[in-house]
């Protein structure tokens, strides 16, 4: 197995975790759909880095593939933080999986932690806020029973990668 993580092999060094504690009722189906909507909207979240005979290449998966909301029911609330840390500590294999995971930890009907784990190859400090905003927008739309009425993004990951490649050619 080949993993893009620098020279040291699989690592959590490049993980960008975003954990949100939530209180109150949560519609898991709406959240599941909103997470899929988010990944469909942002190519960077569904791009694998594949090593083949030609070297490294980006492989952007089509929308609708590659992500599921993992749900864990936590019986003892004292285990909740450790369960989140364990999930955040699982390395990515960027050659076989996308650089994004979503995990919901629930304790009872009204206590939840949503963990979004993103590899730094797909996100930086500037892009966290728009991703969180898009997820909230998608969740609100799904609660209303519809797909989010997105405006198209002006630039996608592949556009940015092409621009960078042209700079160095």
CSV table of C-alpha atoms in Angstrom, one decimal, residues 22-157:
chain,number,residue,atom,x,y,z
A,22,UNK,CA,-24.4,20.1,19.3
A,23,UNK,CA,-27.3,20.0,21.7
A,24,UNK,CA,-30.9,19.3,20.7
A,25,UNK,CA,-32.6,17.1,18.2
A,26,UNK,CA,-30.7,16.3,15.1
A,27,UNK,CA,-32.0,15.0,11.8
A,28,UNK,CA,-29.4,12.4,10.9
A,29,UNK,CA,-30.8,11.8,7.4
A,30,UNK,CA,-30.7,15.5,6.6
A,31,UNK,CA,-27.1,15.7,7.9
A,32,UNK,CA,-26.1,12.6,5.9
A,33,UNK,CA,-27.5,14.2,2.7
A,34,UNK,CA,-25.9,17.6,3.6
A,35,UNK,CA,-22.5,15.9,4.0
A,36,UNK,CA,-22.9,14.3,0.6
A,37,UNK,CA,-24.0,17.7,-0.9
A,38,UNK,CA,-20.8,19.3,0.5
A,39,UNK,CA,-18.5,16.7,-1.0
A,40,UNK,CA,-20.4,16.9,-4.3
A,41,UNK,CA,-19.9,20.6,-4.4
A,42,UNK,CA,-16.2,20.7,-3.6
A,43,UNK,CA,-13.9,18.6,-5.9
A,44,UNK,CA,-11.0,18.9,-3.5
A,45,UNK,CA,-13.0,16.8,-1.0
A,46,UNK,CA,-13.4,14.0,-3.5
A,47,UNK,CA,-9.9,13.9,-5.0
A,48,UNK,CA,-7.6,11.0,-4.5
A,49,UNK,CA,-3.8,11.1,-5.1
A,50,UNK,CA,-2.9,8.0,-7.1
A,51,UNK,CA,0.5,6.7,-7.8
A,52,UNK,CA,0.8,4.8,-11.1
A,53,UNK,CA,3.5,4.2,-13.7
A,54,UNK,CA,3.4,7.8,-14.8
A,55,UNK,CA,3.9,9.1,-11.2
A,56,UNK,CA,1.5,10.9,-9.0
A,57,UNK,CA,-1.8,12.1,-10.4
A,58,UNK,CA,-5.0,13.5,-9.1
A,59,UNK,CA,-8.2,11.5,-9.6
A,60,UNK,CA,-11.4,13.5,-9.0
A,61,UNK,CA,-14.2,11.1,-8.2
A,62,UNK,CA,-17.6,12.0,-9.7
A,63,UNK,CA,-20.2,13.6,-7.5
A,64,UNK,CA,-22.2,11.2,-5.4
A,65,UNK,CA,-19.3,8.9,-4.5
A,66,UNK,CA,-16.8,8.5,-1.8
A,67,UNK,CA,-18.4,9.7,1.5
A,68,UNK,CA,-20.7,8.4,4.1
A,69,UNK,CA,-21.6,9.9,7.5
A,70,UNK,CA,-20.3,7.4,10.1
A,71,UNK,CA,-22.6,7.3,13.1
A,72,UNK,CA,-21.5,6.1,16.6
A,73,UNK,CA,-23.9,5.8,19.5
A,74,UNK,CA,-21.9,6.4,22.7
A,75,UNK,CA,-23.6,4.9,25.8
A,76,UNK,CA,-21.3,6.4,28.4
A,77,UNK,CA,-20.7,10.1,27.9
A,78,UNK,CA,-17.3,9.9,29.5
A,79,UNK,CA,-16.2,7.9,26.4
A,80,UNK,CA,-17.4,10.6,24.0
A,81,UNK,CA,-14.2,12.7,23.8
A,82,UNK,CA,-12.0,9.6,23.5
A,83,UNK,CA,-14.2,8.2,20.7
A,84,UNK,CA,-13.7,11.5,18.8
A,85,UNK,CA,-9.9,11.5,19.3
A,86,UNK,CA,-9.8,7.9,18.1
A,87,UNK,CA,-11.6,8.8,14.9
A,88,UNK,CA,-9.5,11.9,14.3
A,89,UNK,CA,-6.4,9.8,14.7
A,90,UNK,CA,-7.0,7.3,11.9
A,91,UNK,CA,-4.7,8.2,9.0
A,92,UNK,CA,-5.9,8.7,5.4
A,93,UNK,CA,-4.7,6.5,2.5
A,94,UNK,CA,-5.0,9.2,-0.2
A,95,UNK,CA,-4.4,6.7,-2.9
A,96,UNK,CA,-7.6,4.8,-2.2
A,97,UNK,CA,-9.8,7.2,-0.3
A,98,UNK,CA,-10.9,10.8,-0.4
A,99,UNK,CA,-9.3,13.3,2.0
A,100,UNK,CA,-12.5,13.8,3.9
A,101,UNK,CA,-14.4,12.0,6.6
A,102,UNK,CA,-17.6,12.9,8.5
A,103,UNK,CA,-18.4,11.2,11.8
A,104,UNK,CA,-21.3,11.8,14.1
A,105,UNK,CA,-21.1,10.7,17.7
A,106,UNK,CA,-24.4,10.7,19.6
A,107,UNK,CA,-25.2,10.3,23.3
A,108,UNK,CA,-28.9,10.1,23.6
A,109,UNK,CA,-31.4,12.1,21.6
A,110,UNK,CA,-29.9,15.5,22.2
A,111,UNK,CA,-26.1,15.4,22.6
A,112,UNK,CA,-23.9,15.1,19.6
A,113,UNK,CA,-20.4,15.8,18.3
A,114,UNK,CA,-19.9,16.2,14.5
A,115,UNK,CA,-16.3,15.5,13.5
A,116,UNK,CA,-15.3,16.6,10.0
A,117,UNK,CA,-11.8,15.3,9.3
A,118,UNK,CA,-10.1,16.7,6.3
A,119,UNK,CA,-6.5,16.1,5.0
A,120,UNK,CA,-4.5,19.3,4.6
A,121,UNK,CA,-4.0,18.4,0.9
A,122,UNK,CA,-7.7,19.4,0.4
A,123,UNK,CA,-8.1,22.2,2.9
A,124,UNK,CA,-6.3,25.0,4.6
A,125,UNK,CA,-7.1,27.6,7.2
A,126,UNK,CA,-8.9,29.9,4.7
A,127,UNK,CA,-11.2,27.2,3.4
A,128,UNK,CA,-12.6,25.8,6.7
A,129,UNK,CA,-15.1,28.7,7.1
A,130,UNK,CA,-16.7,28.4,3.6
A,131,UNK,CA,-16.9,24.6,4.0
A,132,UNK,CA,-18.7,25.0,7.4
A,133,UNK,CA,-21.0,27.6,5.9
A,134,UNK,CA,-21.8,25.3,2.9
A,135,UNK,CA,-22.5,22.4,5.2
A,136,UNK,CA,-24.9,24.6,7.3
A,137,UNK,CA,-26.6,25.8,4.2
A,138,UNK,CA,-27.0,22.2,2.8
A,139,UNK,CA,-28.3,21.0,6.2
A,140,UNK,CA,-31.0,23.8,6.3
A,141,UNK,CA,-32.1,22.9,2.8
A,142,UNK,CA,-32.3,19.2,3.6
A,143,UNK,CA,-34.3,20.0,6.7
A,144,UNK,CA,-36.7,21.8,4.4
A,145,UNK,CA,-36.9,18.7,2.2
A,146,UNK,CA,-34.9,20.0,-0.8
A,147,UNK,CA,-31.5,19.9,-2.3
A,148,UNK,CA,-29.4,23.0,-1.6
A,149,UNK,CA,-30.0,25.7,-4.3
A,150,UNK,CA,-26.3,26.3,-4.8
A,151,UNK,CA,-24.8,28.9,-7.1
A,152,UNK,CA,-22.0,27.3,-9.0
A,153,UNK,CA,-18.5,27.8,-7.5
A,154,UNK,CA,-16.4,30.2,-9.6
A,155,UNK,CA,-13.3,28.0,-9.3
A,156,UNK,CA,-12.9,24.3,-8.6
A,157,UNK,CA,-9.9,22.3,-7.4
